[in-house]
Coordinates of C-alpha atoms in Angstrom, one line a residue:
M271 CA 106.8 78.9 2.4
E272 CA 103.5 78.4 4.2
T273 CA 101.1 76.0 2.5
H274 CA 97.3 76.1 3.0
C275 CA 95.2 73.0 2.3
L276 CA 91.6 73.6 1.2
K277 CA 89.3 71.1 2.8
R278 CA 86.4 69.9 0.6
P279 CA 83.0 70.6 2.2
T280 CA 81.0 67.6 3.3
R281 CA 77.7 66.7 1.5
R282 CA 75.8 68.1 4.6
Q283 CA 77.7 71.4 4.4
F284 CA 77.1 71.7 0.7
L285 CA 73.3 71.1 0.9
S286 CA 73.0 73.4 3.9
S287 CA 74.7 76.2 1.9
V288 CA 72.5 75.8 -1.1
A289 CA 69.4 75.8 1.2
F290 CA 70.6 79.0 2.9
T291 CA 71.2 80.7 -0.5
I292 CA 67.7 79.9 -1.7
L293 CA 66.1 81.0 1.6
A294 CA 68.1 84.2 1.5
G295 CA 66.8 85.1 -2.0
G296 CA 69.9 84.3 -3.9
A297 CA 68.1 81.9 -6.2
A298 CA 64.5 81.3 -7.2
P299 CA 62.8 78.5 -5.3
V300 CA 62.0 75.4 -7.3
M301 CA 58.3 74.7 -7.5
A302 CA 56.9 71.2 -7.8
R303 CA 53.5 70.3 -9.2
S304 CA 51.4 67.2 -9.2
I305 CA 50.1 66.1 -12.5
S306 CA 47.0 63.8 -12.7
G307 CA 44.4 63.1 -15.4
R308 CA 46.4 64.6 -18.3
L309 CA 49.7 64.1 -20.1
P310 CA 52.7 66.1 -18.7
W311 CA 53.8 66.9 -22.2
E312 CA 52.4 68.1 -25.5
A313 CA 51.4 65.4 -27.9
R314 CA 53.9 64.8 -30.7
S315 CA 56.3 67.5 -29.4
A316 CA 59.2 65.1 -29.4
D317 CA 60.3 62.6 -32.1
P318 CA 57.8 59.7 -31.9
P319 CA 58.1 56.4 -33.8
V320 CA 56.7 56.6 -37.3
Q321 CA 53.5 54.6 -37.4
V322 CA 53.6 51.6 -39.7
K323 CA 50.9 51.4 -42.3
P324 CA 49.8 48.4 -44.4
G325 CA 50.4 48.3 -48.1
G326 CA 52.7 45.8 -49.7
W327 CA 55.8 44.1 -48.5
L328 CA 59.0 46.1 -48.2
F329 CA 61.4 43.2 -47.4
F330 CA 59.6 39.9 -48.0
T331 CA 58.8 38.5 -51.4
L332 CA 55.2 37.2 -51.7
E333 CA 56.3 33.6 -51.2
E334 CA 58.4 34.5 -48.1
A335 CA 55.5 36.5 -46.6
Q336 CA 53.1 33.6 -47.2
T337 CA 55.5 31.2 -45.5
M338 CA 56.0 33.6 -42.5
E339 CA 52.2 34.1 -42.1
A340 CA 51.8 30.4 -41.9
V341 CA 54.5 30.2 -39.3
A342 CA 53.0 33.0 -37.3
D343 CA 49.6 31.4 -37.3
R344 CA 51.0 28.2 -35.9
L345 CA 53.1 29.9 -33.3
V346 CA 50.1 32.1 -32.3
P347 CA 47.0 30.2 -33.3
A348 CA 43.7 32.0 -33.3
D349 CA 41.3 31.1 -30.5
D350 CA 38.5 32.7 -28.5
L351 CA 40.9 34.9 -26.7
S352 CA 42.7 36.7 -29.5
L353 CA 43.6 36.9 -33.2
G354 CA 46.1 34.5 -34.8
G355 CA 49.6 35.7 -35.6
K356 CA 48.8 36.4 -39.3
D357 CA 45.7 38.6 -38.6
A358 CA 47.4 40.3 -35.7
G359 CA 50.0 41.7 -38.1
C360 CA 53.0 39.9 -36.8
V361 CA 54.5 39.5 -40.2
L362 CA 53.9 43.1 -41.2
Y363 CA 55.7 44.1 -38.0
L364 CA 58.6 41.8 -38.9
D365 CA 58.7 43.0 -42.5
R366 CA 59.2 46.6 -41.4
Q367 CA 61.8 45.7 -38.9
L368 CA 63.8 43.8 -41.5
V369 CA 64.1 46.9 -43.7
G370 CA 65.3 49.0 -40.8
S371 CA 68.2 49.0 -38.3
Y372 CA 67.2 45.6 -36.9
G373 CA 67.4 43.9 -40.3
T374 CA 70.9 45.2 -41.0
S375 CA 72.3 44.9 -37.5
S376 CA 73.4 48.5 -37.8
R377 CA 73.3 49.0 -34.1
L378 CA 75.2 45.9 -33.2
Y379 CA 78.9 45.0 -33.4
T380 CA 79.3 42.3 -36.0
K381 CA 83.0 42.3 -36.7
G382 CA 85.5 39.6 -35.8
P383 CA 87.0 37.8 -34.1
L384 CA 84.0 35.4 -34.5
M385 CA 84.2 32.5 -32.1
P386 CA 81.6 30.0 -30.8
G387 CA 79.9 31.5 -27.8
L388 CA 78.0 30.1 -24.8
P389 CA 74.3 29.5 -25.2
T390 CA 73.7 32.4 -22.7
Q391 CA 75.6 34.8 -25.1
G392 CA 73.0 34.6 -27.9
Y393 CA 73.7 34.7 -31.6
Q394 CA 77.4 35.0 -32.4
A395 CA 77.6 34.8 -36.2
P396 CA 78.0 37.7 -38.6
D397 CA 74.8 37.3 -40.7
T398 CA 72.2 40.0 -40.2
P399 CA 68.6 39.1 -39.4
A400 CA 67.7 40.1 -43.0
Q401 CA 70.2 37.6 -44.3
R402 CA 69.1 34.9 -41.9
Y403 CA 65.5 35.2 -42.9
R404 CA 66.2 35.2 -46.6
A405 CA 68.3 32.0 -46.2
G406 CA 66.2 30.4 -43.6
I407 CA 62.8 30.7 -45.4
A408 CA 64.4 29.4 -48.6
A409 CA 65.9 26.5 -46.7
L410 CA 62.6 25.7 -44.9
N411 CA 60.6 25.6 -48.1
A412 CA 63.3 23.5 -49.8
F413 CA 63.1 21.0 -47.0
T414 CA 59.3 20.7 -47.1
R415 CA 59.4 20.4 -50.9
E416 CA 61.9 17.6 -50.6
T417 CA 60.1 15.7 -47.8
K418 CA 56.4 16.7 -48.1
G419 CA 55.5 15.9 -51.7
G420 CA 56.7 19.1 -53.3
K421 CA 54.8 21.5 -51.0
R422 CA 56.1 24.7 -49.5
F423 CA 55.6 25.1 -45.8
G424 CA 52.6 27.4 -46.2
E425 CA 50.8 24.7 -48.4
L426 CA 51.0 22.0 -45.7
A427 CA 48.1 21.1 -43.4
P428 CA 48.2 22.7 -40.0
A429 CA 49.1 19.4 -38.3
D430 CA 52.1 18.9 -40.7
Q431 CA 53.2 22.5 -40.1
D432 CA 53.2 21.9 -36.4
A433 CA 55.2 18.7 -36.8
V434 CA 57.8 20.6 -38.9
L435 CA 58.1 23.4 -36.4
K436 CA 58.5 21.0 -33.5
D437 CA 61.3 19.3 -35.3
L438 CA 62.9 22.6 -36.1
E439 CA 62.7 23.6 -32.4
A440 CA 64.3 20.4 -31.3
G441 CA 67.0 20.6 -33.9
K442 CA 65.9 17.3 -35.5
I443 CA 65.8 18.7 -39.0
T444 CA 68.9 19.3 -41.2
L445 CA 68.1 22.3 -43.4
P446 CA 70.0 22.8 -46.7
N447 CA 72.7 25.5 -47.1
K448 CA 74.0 25.0 -43.6
V449 CA 71.0 26.9 -42.0
D450 CA 70.9 26.0 -38.3
A451 CA 67.3 24.8 -37.8
K452 CA 67.0 25.4 -34.1
S453 CA 68.6 28.8 -34.3
F454 CA 66.2 29.8 -37.1
F455 CA 63.2 28.6 -35.2
N456 CA 64.2 30.6 -32.1
L457 CA 64.6 33.7 -34.3
M458 CA 61.1 33.3 -35.8
L459 CA 59.6 32.6 -32.4
A460 CA 61.1 35.7 -30.8
N461 CA 60.1 38.0 -33.6
V462 CA 56.6 36.7 -33.9
M463 CA 56.2 37.2 -30.2
E464 CA 57.5 40.7 -30.5
G465 CA 55.0 41.5 -33.3
F466 CA 52.1 40.1 -31.2
F467 CA 52.9 42.0 -28.0
A468 CA 54.6 45.2 -29.2
D469 CA 52.8 48.5 -29.5
P470 CA 50.5 48.6 -32.5
I471 CA 52.4 51.7 -33.8
Y472 CA 55.0 49.2 -35.1
G473 CA 52.5 47.2 -37.3
G474 CA 51.6 44.2 -35.1
N475 CA 49.2 43.6 -32.3
K476 CA 46.2 44.6 -34.4
D477 CA 43.5 46.3 -32.4
M478 CA 45.7 45.6 -29.4
A479 CA 44.4 42.1 -29.3
S480 CA 47.2 40.8 -27.0
W481 CA 46.9 43.7 -24.7
K482 CA 43.2 43.2 -24.3
M483 CA 43.8 39.5 -23.7
L484 CA 46.2 40.4 -20.9
G485 CA 44.3 43.4 -19.5
F486 CA 47.4 45.6 -20.2
P487 CA 46.7 49.3 -20.2
G488 CA 49.2 50.1 -22.8
A489 CA 50.7 53.6 -22.9
R490 CA 48.1 55.2 -20.6
Y491 CA 49.9 57.9 -18.5
D492 CA 47.8 57.8 -15.4
Y493 CA 46.3 54.6 -14.0
R494 CA 47.4 55.0 -10.4
D495 CA 43.8 54.7 -9.1
H496 CA 43.9 51.0 -10.3
V497 CA 47.3 50.0 -9.1
S498 CA 46.1 48.8 -5.7
K499 CA 43.1 47.0 -7.0
H500 CA 44.6 43.5 -7.0
N501 CA 42.9 40.7 -8.9
Q502 CA 40.5 43.1 -10.6
P503 CA 40.4 43.5 -14.4
Y504 CA 41.5 46.9 -15.6
P505 CA 38.3 48.5 -16.8
L506 CA 39.6 50.9 -19.6
P507 CA 40.8 49.9 -23.1
P508 CA 44.5 50.1 -23.8
V509 CA 46.1 53.0 -25.6
S510 CA 49.0 53.0 -28.1
I511 CA 52.1 55.2 -28.0
A512 CA 50.3 57.1 -30.8
G513 CA 47.6 58.0 -28.3
S514 CA 45.0 55.9 -30.2
M515 CA 42.8 53.0 -29.3
E516 CA 42.8 51.9 -32.9
W517 CA 45.4 49.7 -34.6
M518 CA 46.4 52.2 -37.2
T519 CA 45.0 54.8 -39.5
R520 CA 43.1 52.9 -42.2

């Protein structure tokens, strides 16, 4: 029996054959176009994020919200450059995240085996962010009531709030109910920063305060004319994913 071996074409041979087919009329040529000055898609034709609107707390109790607003204002204090964390909507952002997939860890693997990890591996325990906030805020307020004359964290003077947060960050505080002080501080810091810098469609970054502070153009499609203009401020206002230059529909 005679055996014939089929030799695979090289990449060069394959591309040459495709080009010949197109030139010979076997397939329609592919036309490219340059898009500038307009969006290359129709607005809201896909599945955009649902715009967060104010109006009550969905996860936090009133006391929890007041505590977190106080924390946000100390982590992002208001100055002549931007709003503070509270007015920027950082806690509104977090509240809506905690009632969604982030709060329930629905997109993460949280089953065992659970073992202590390296610091570079991040959080390694089974509690969800929603559970961590519920326990952490309660523990923080219990600690300040015990050590600060019966006052909750939000009732303390700003200097006392800063001192408590610094001790949390350094792990110098032992919170009740086995809440890890340093881990809880890092969680709050990360989420407040997200709320301050994220797209306003998610509830934070009111009036794009942080983007204006940084000169970030936001979700503008075409700003190629300004890419090569180094050390020059971007002259146009930022734009949200929603296509708006406003924080949200009021």
